GROMACS .gro file of C-alpha atoms in nm:
model
  260
    1MET     CA    1  15.571   4.746   1.726
    2ILE     CA    2  15.524   4.477   1.989
    3ARG     CA    3  15.625   4.200   1.749
    4GLN     CA    4  15.966   4.358   1.691
    5MET     CA    5  16.020   4.379   2.067
    6LEU     CA    6  15.941   4.008   2.102
    7ILE     CA    7  16.174   3.914   1.816
    8SER     CA    8  16.462   4.077   2.004
    9ASP     CA    9  16.355   3.933   2.342
   10PRO     CA   10  16.573   3.630   2.433
   11SER     CA   11  16.301   3.491   2.661
   12PHE     CA   12  16.087   3.401   2.356
   13THR     CA   13  16.124   3.158   2.069
   14VAL     CA   14  15.910   3.144   1.755
   15LYS     CA   15  15.745   2.829   1.624
   16ASP     CA   16  15.455   2.806   1.376
   17SER     CA   17  15.438   3.188   1.387
   18VAL     CA   18  15.361   3.179   1.762
   19PHE     CA   19  15.595   3.336   2.017
   20PHE     CA   20  15.654   3.082   2.293
   21GLN     CA   21  15.786   3.205   2.624
   22LYS     CA   22  16.078   2.985   2.724
   23ASN     CA   23  15.994   2.724   2.988
   24PHE     CA   24  15.627   2.761   2.895
   25ASP     CA   25  15.417   2.461   2.998
   26ALA     CA   26  15.052   2.430   2.896
   27ASN     CA   27  15.002   2.167   3.172
   28LYS     CA   28  14.676   1.970   3.181
   29PHE     CA   29  14.442   2.255   3.087
   30GLU     CA   30  14.493   2.232   2.713
   31SER     CA   31  14.403   1.865   2.675
   32ALA     CA   32  14.094   1.895   2.898
   33TYR     CA   33  13.977   2.215   2.726
   34VAL     CA   34  14.028   2.092   2.371
   35SER     CA   35  13.859   1.760   2.449
   36ILE     CA   36  13.537   1.916   2.581
   37ARG     CA   37  13.527   2.185   2.310
   38GLU     CA   38  13.563   1.917   2.044
   39LYS     CA   39  13.270   1.723   2.191
   40GLU     CA   40  13.063   2.042   2.193
   41GLY     CA   41  13.142   2.121   1.830
   42ARG     CA   42  13.318   2.446   1.922
   43LEU     CA   43  13.648   2.374   1.750
   44LEU     CA   44  13.605   2.530   1.406
   45ASN     CA   45  13.800   2.481   1.085
   46ASP     CA   46  14.011   2.759   0.935
   47ALA     CA   47  13.744   2.862   0.684
   48MET     CA   48  13.496   2.922   0.966
   49VAL     CA   49  13.743   3.093   1.199
   50ILE     CA   50  13.845   3.351   0.939
   51ASN     CA   51  13.480   3.462   0.911
   52LEU     CA   52  13.405   3.484   1.283
   53PRO     CA   53  13.198   3.615   1.450
   54ASP     CA   54  12.974   3.528   1.155
   55LEU     CA   55  12.873   3.162   1.133
   56PRO     CA   56  12.624   2.996   0.897
   57THR     CA   57  12.276   2.995   1.050
   58SER     CA   58  12.278   2.617   1.010
   59HIS     CA   59  12.563   2.583   1.262
   60ARG     CA   60  12.450   2.462   1.604
   61HIS     CA   61  12.625   2.753   1.778
   62SER     CA   62  12.518   3.031   1.540
   63LYS     CA   63  12.292   3.198   1.799
   64GLU     CA   64  12.576   3.207   2.052
   65TRP     CA   65  12.801   3.374   1.795
   66LYS     CA   66  12.537   3.635   1.718
   67ILE     CA   67  12.556   3.730   2.084
   68ARG     CA   68  12.935   3.744   2.078
   69LYS     CA   69  12.922   3.957   1.764
   70GLU     CA   70  12.696   4.206   1.935
   71SER     CA   71  12.915   4.230   2.245
   72SER     CA   72  13.238   4.257   2.044
   73GLU     CA   73  13.098   4.533   1.823
   74ARG     CA   74  12.997   4.727   2.133
   75LEU     CA   75  13.350   4.695   2.271
   76ILE     CA   76  13.518   4.791   1.943
   77ARG     CA   77  13.302   5.104   1.910
   78TYR     CA   78  13.428   5.205   2.254
   79LEU     CA   79  13.794   5.136   2.171
   80LYS     CA   80  13.771   5.340   1.852
   81LYS     CA   81  13.668   5.654   2.037
   82THR     CA   82  14.024   5.762   2.121
   83GLY     CA   83  14.253   5.854   1.833
   84ALA     CA   84  14.582   5.762   1.999
   85SER     CA   85  14.770   5.441   1.920
   86LYS     CA   86  14.668   5.152   2.142
   87HIS     CA   87  14.852   4.849   2.277
   88ILE     CA   88  14.584   4.580   2.324
   89LEU     CA   89  14.629   4.245   2.499
   90GLU     CA   90  14.364   3.975   2.479
   91VAL     CA   91  14.409   3.717   2.753
   92GLY     CA   92  14.269   3.378   2.653
   93CYS     CA   93  14.242   3.463   2.284
   94GLY     CA   94  14.175   3.106   2.165
   95ASN     CA   95  14.153   3.091   1.787
   96GLY     CA   96  14.226   3.463   1.764
   97TRP     CA   97  13.902   3.583   1.605
   98LEU     CA   98  13.851   3.876   1.847
   99SER     CA   99  14.217   3.978   1.845
  100ASN     CA  100  14.184   3.991   1.468
  101GLN     CA  101  13.885   4.224   1.499
  102PHE     CA  102  14.095   4.463   1.709
  103THR     CA  103  14.349   4.501   1.427
  104GLU     CA  104  14.095   4.712   1.236
  105ILE     CA  105  14.107   4.979   1.508
  106PRO     CA  106  14.326   5.269   1.388
  107GLY     CA  107  14.666   5.262   1.561
  108ALA     CA  108  14.608   4.925   1.728
  109ASP     CA  109  14.899   4.692   1.807
  110VAL     CA  110  14.747   4.367   1.930
  111VAL     CA  111  14.874   4.065   2.125
  112GLY     CA  112  14.664   3.749   2.158
  113LEU     CA  113  14.778   3.543   2.458
  114ASP     CA  114  14.678   3.190   2.552
  115ILE     CA  115  14.810   2.865   2.698
  116ASN     CA  116  14.605   2.665   2.447
  117THR     CA  117  14.866   2.612   2.179
  118ILE     CA  118  14.640   2.414   1.945
  119GLU     CA  119  14.409   2.710   1.885
  120LEU     CA  120  14.699   2.958   1.902
  121LYS     CA  121  14.868   2.787   1.610
  122GLN     CA  122  14.543   2.800   1.419
  123ALA     CA  123  14.509   3.170   1.501
  124ALA     CA  124  14.859   3.244   1.374
  125ARG     CA  125  14.795   3.040   1.061
  126VAL     CA  126  14.461   3.202   0.979
  127PHE     CA  127  14.551   3.562   1.064
  128SER     CA  128  14.919   3.562   0.968
  129ASN     CA  129  14.861   3.844   0.717
  130LYS     CA  130  14.806   4.100   0.993
  131PRO     CA  131  15.136   4.279   1.075
  132ASN     CA  132  14.988   4.442   1.386
  133LEU     CA  133  14.876   4.112   1.539
  134THR     CA  134  15.104   3.883   1.741
  135PHE     CA  135  15.016   3.556   1.913
  136VAL     CA  136  15.197   3.453   2.231
  137ALA     CA  137  15.198   3.123   2.421
  138SER     CA  138  15.246   3.210   2.786
  139SER     CA  139  15.070   3.242   3.118
  140VAL     CA  140  14.972   3.598   3.197
  141PHE     CA  141  15.134   3.546   3.539
  142SER     CA  142  15.475   3.477   3.388
  143LEU     CA  143  15.452   3.736   3.111
  144GLN     CA  144  15.686   4.026   3.183
  145PRO     CA  145  15.667   4.255   2.881
  146ARG     CA  146  15.895   4.555   2.838
  147TYR     CA  147  15.590   4.764   2.754
  148LYS     CA  148  15.250   4.840   2.905
  149PHE     CA  149  14.908   4.776   2.755
  150ASP     CA  150  14.638   5.040   2.722
  151TYR     CA  151  14.361   4.780   2.713
  152ILE     CA  152  14.355   4.422   2.837
  153ILE     CA  153  14.059   4.215   2.723
  154LEU     CA  154  13.911   3.915   2.902
  155ALA     CA  155  13.644   3.780   2.666
  156SER     CA  156  13.483   3.455   2.777
  157SER     CA  157  13.794   3.371   2.979
  158ILE     CA  158  13.764   3.467   3.348
  159GLN     CA  159  13.602   3.132   3.424
  160TYR     CA  160  13.935   2.961   3.351
  161PHE     CA  161  14.115   3.148   3.630
  162PRO     CA  162  14.069   3.030   3.990
  163ASP     CA  163  14.119   3.375   4.148
  164LEU     CA  164  13.960   3.669   3.968
  165ARG     CA  165  14.087   3.925   4.216
  166GLY     CA  166  14.442   3.791   4.188
  167LEU     CA  167  14.416   3.798   3.810
  168LEU     CA  168  14.304   4.162   3.807
  169LEU     CA  169  14.584   4.260   4.044
  170GLN     CA  170  14.832   4.100   3.806
  171LEU     CA  171  14.682   4.275   3.505
  172GLN     CA  172  14.693   4.612   3.682
  173GLN     CA  173  15.071   4.583   3.677
  174GLN     CA  174  15.067   4.541   3.300
  175LEU     CA  175  14.844   4.840   3.229
  176SER     CA  176  14.967   5.181   3.119
  177ASN     CA  177  14.859   5.486   3.317
  178GLY     CA  178  14.489   5.527   3.256
  179GLY     CA  179  14.467   5.175   3.115
  180GLU     CA  180  14.164   4.950   3.142
  181VAL     CA  181  14.072   4.583   3.175
  182HIS     CA  182  13.754   4.483   2.992
  183ILE     CA  183  13.554   4.176   3.097
  184LEU     CA  184  13.282   4.043   2.865
  185ASP     CA  185  13.105   3.725   2.756
  186SER     CA  186  13.147   3.567   3.100
  187PRO     CA  187  12.909   3.512   3.392
  188LEU     CA  188  12.943   3.679   3.730
  189TYR     CA  189  12.723   3.561   4.015
  190ASN     CA  190  12.579   3.693   4.334
  191GLN     CA  191  12.756   3.527   4.624
  192GLU     CA  192  12.454   3.317   4.715
  193SER     CA  193  12.421   3.173   4.362
  194VAL     CA  194  12.785   3.063   4.319
  195LEU     CA  195  12.728   2.723   4.479
  196GLU     CA  196  12.428   2.648   4.256
  197ALA     CA  197  12.635   2.737   3.948
  198LYS     CA  198  12.914   2.507   4.062
  199VAL     CA  199  12.670   2.219   4.103
  200ARG     CA  200  12.532   2.273   3.752
  201SER     CA  201  12.881   2.280   3.599
  202THR     CA  202  12.993   1.970   3.789
  203LYS     CA  203  12.687   1.781   3.669
  204TYR     CA  204  12.750   1.887   3.310
  205PHE     CA  205  13.122   1.804   3.300
  206ASP     CA  206  13.063   1.471   3.472
  207SER     CA  207  12.803   1.386   3.208
  208GLN     CA  208  13.067   1.456   2.942
  209HIS     CA  209  13.333   1.253   3.126
  210SER     CA  210  13.546   1.568   3.127
  211SER     CA  211  13.814   1.678   3.372
  212MET     CA  212  13.727   2.046   3.313
  213ASN     CA  213  13.577   2.066   3.662
  214THR     CA  214  13.923   2.140   3.796
  215HIS     CA  215  13.977   2.418   3.541
  216TYR     CA  216  13.637   2.592   3.538
  217HIS     CA  217  13.564   2.847   3.808
  218HIS     CA  218  13.268   3.058   3.921
  219HIS     CA  219  13.325   3.416   4.030
  220SER     CA  220  13.104   3.654   4.222
  221TRP     CA  221  13.076   4.031   4.199
  222ASP     CA  222  13.251   4.046   4.537
  223ALA     CA  223  13.583   3.983   4.360
  224LEU     CA  224  13.556   4.332   4.207
  225SER     CA  225  13.485   4.515   4.532
  226SER     CA  226  13.836   4.655   4.576
  227PHE     CA  227  13.865   4.784   4.217
  228ASN     CA  228  13.750   5.096   4.037
  229TYR     CA  229  13.502   4.954   3.787
  230THR     CA  230  13.197   5.047   3.585
  231VAL     CA  231  12.933   4.835   3.409
  232PRO     CA  232  12.842   5.006   3.079
  233TYR     CA  233  12.627   4.709   2.978
  234ASP     CA  234  12.421   4.520   3.234
  235PRO     CA  235  12.167   4.266   3.100
  236LYS     CA  236  11.972   4.289   3.425
  237ARG     CA  237  11.890   4.657   3.389
  238THR     CA  238  11.522   4.708   3.317
  239LEU     CA  239  11.569   4.900   2.991
  240THR     CA  240  11.828   4.650   2.866
  241ARG     CA  241  11.600   4.357   2.943
  242ILE     CA  242  11.320   4.520   2.744
  243ARG     CA  243  11.548   4.590   2.448
  244ASN     CA  244  11.687   4.237   2.451
  245LYS     CA  245  11.338   4.098   2.394
  246PHE     CA  246  11.358   4.241   2.043
  247ARG     CA  247  11.724   4.173   1.960
  248THR     CA  248  12.006   3.925   2.022
  249GLY     CA  249  12.141   4.077   2.342
  250SER     CA  250  12.421   3.933   2.552
  251PRO     CA  251  12.318   3.771   2.883
  252PHE     CA  252  12.658   3.870   3.027
  253PRO     CA  253  12.773   4.208   3.161
  254TRP     CA  254  13.046   4.423   3.012
  255ILE     CA  255  13.274   4.548   3.290
  256ILE     CA  256  13.552   4.805   3.270
  257VAL     CA  257  13.813   4.792   3.547
  258LYS     CA  258  14.033   5.101   3.549
  259LYS     CA  259  14.390   5.109   3.669
  260VAL     CA  260  14.415   5.234   4.027
   0.00000   0.00000   0.00000
C-alpha cells in the first residue's frame, strides 16, 4: 500500500498522522485561504466533516454541498466501473471528505494531498480509521512518488493554480499508463469572459479584505487544447440544462484528461 511506501521513504516525516515532505513550506497561501474560508463559514467542525457531503439543511452552504454530492457520486460511479485495484490521488483535498468517499471503491488506495496543513490535520484526525487513506502535505510539483496513480482528482482546486496547462503536464508524469486526471466542481471560462471573472473576484476579495486575489486564478478552455480530454458532464448542454431545472445539478463541467 502507498502508506507503507511513505513510511519507508526518508523524504517524509509523520506528524499528527500527516506525512510531511521534508522542506515543505505552505508559504502564504494557507493563512489567506483559511482566513477567507473562516469568514465564509466554510471551515466545518469534525462532526460535520465526517458526514460530508451531507450537511443539515439549516446550514448556509447546504445547497452548495448538495451540488458537490451529486458531482462526487457521478465520479465515484465512474471509478467503480473497473474491477482492478486503483491508486487515486486527490490534489487539494482540504478536509479530506472526498478522499474518504474514494476509500469505499473496491481496491482503492487513496492519497489526499494539500498544502493547507490546518485542514489536512483535521482530515487525518477525522478519517484516521481508514487504512487505505493517507494524507500528505506537499506541493504536487515537488512530489516525486515511487509509484504512479491511475486517477488524479482535481475537485474545486484548479482555481488555486496559476497555470492549468503546466499543472496538467506535471500530473501527466505521475499517471500510470492509461491513467486519467478528473476535473470537477471548478469553473472554466471562454477566453473572452476570463477578464470579467477576474474583475468579479477582485471586487469580492477586496470587500472581504482578503489577500486571496494573488492565489485565485481563472482558467479558460484554451488551457486544455493540447490534451486528450472529454467532457462527460457539461451543464451547458441543452438536455443537461433541462434536467437541471428539476434537480440539483452542478453548474461546473466534469472533464477527463487522459494520459498522452
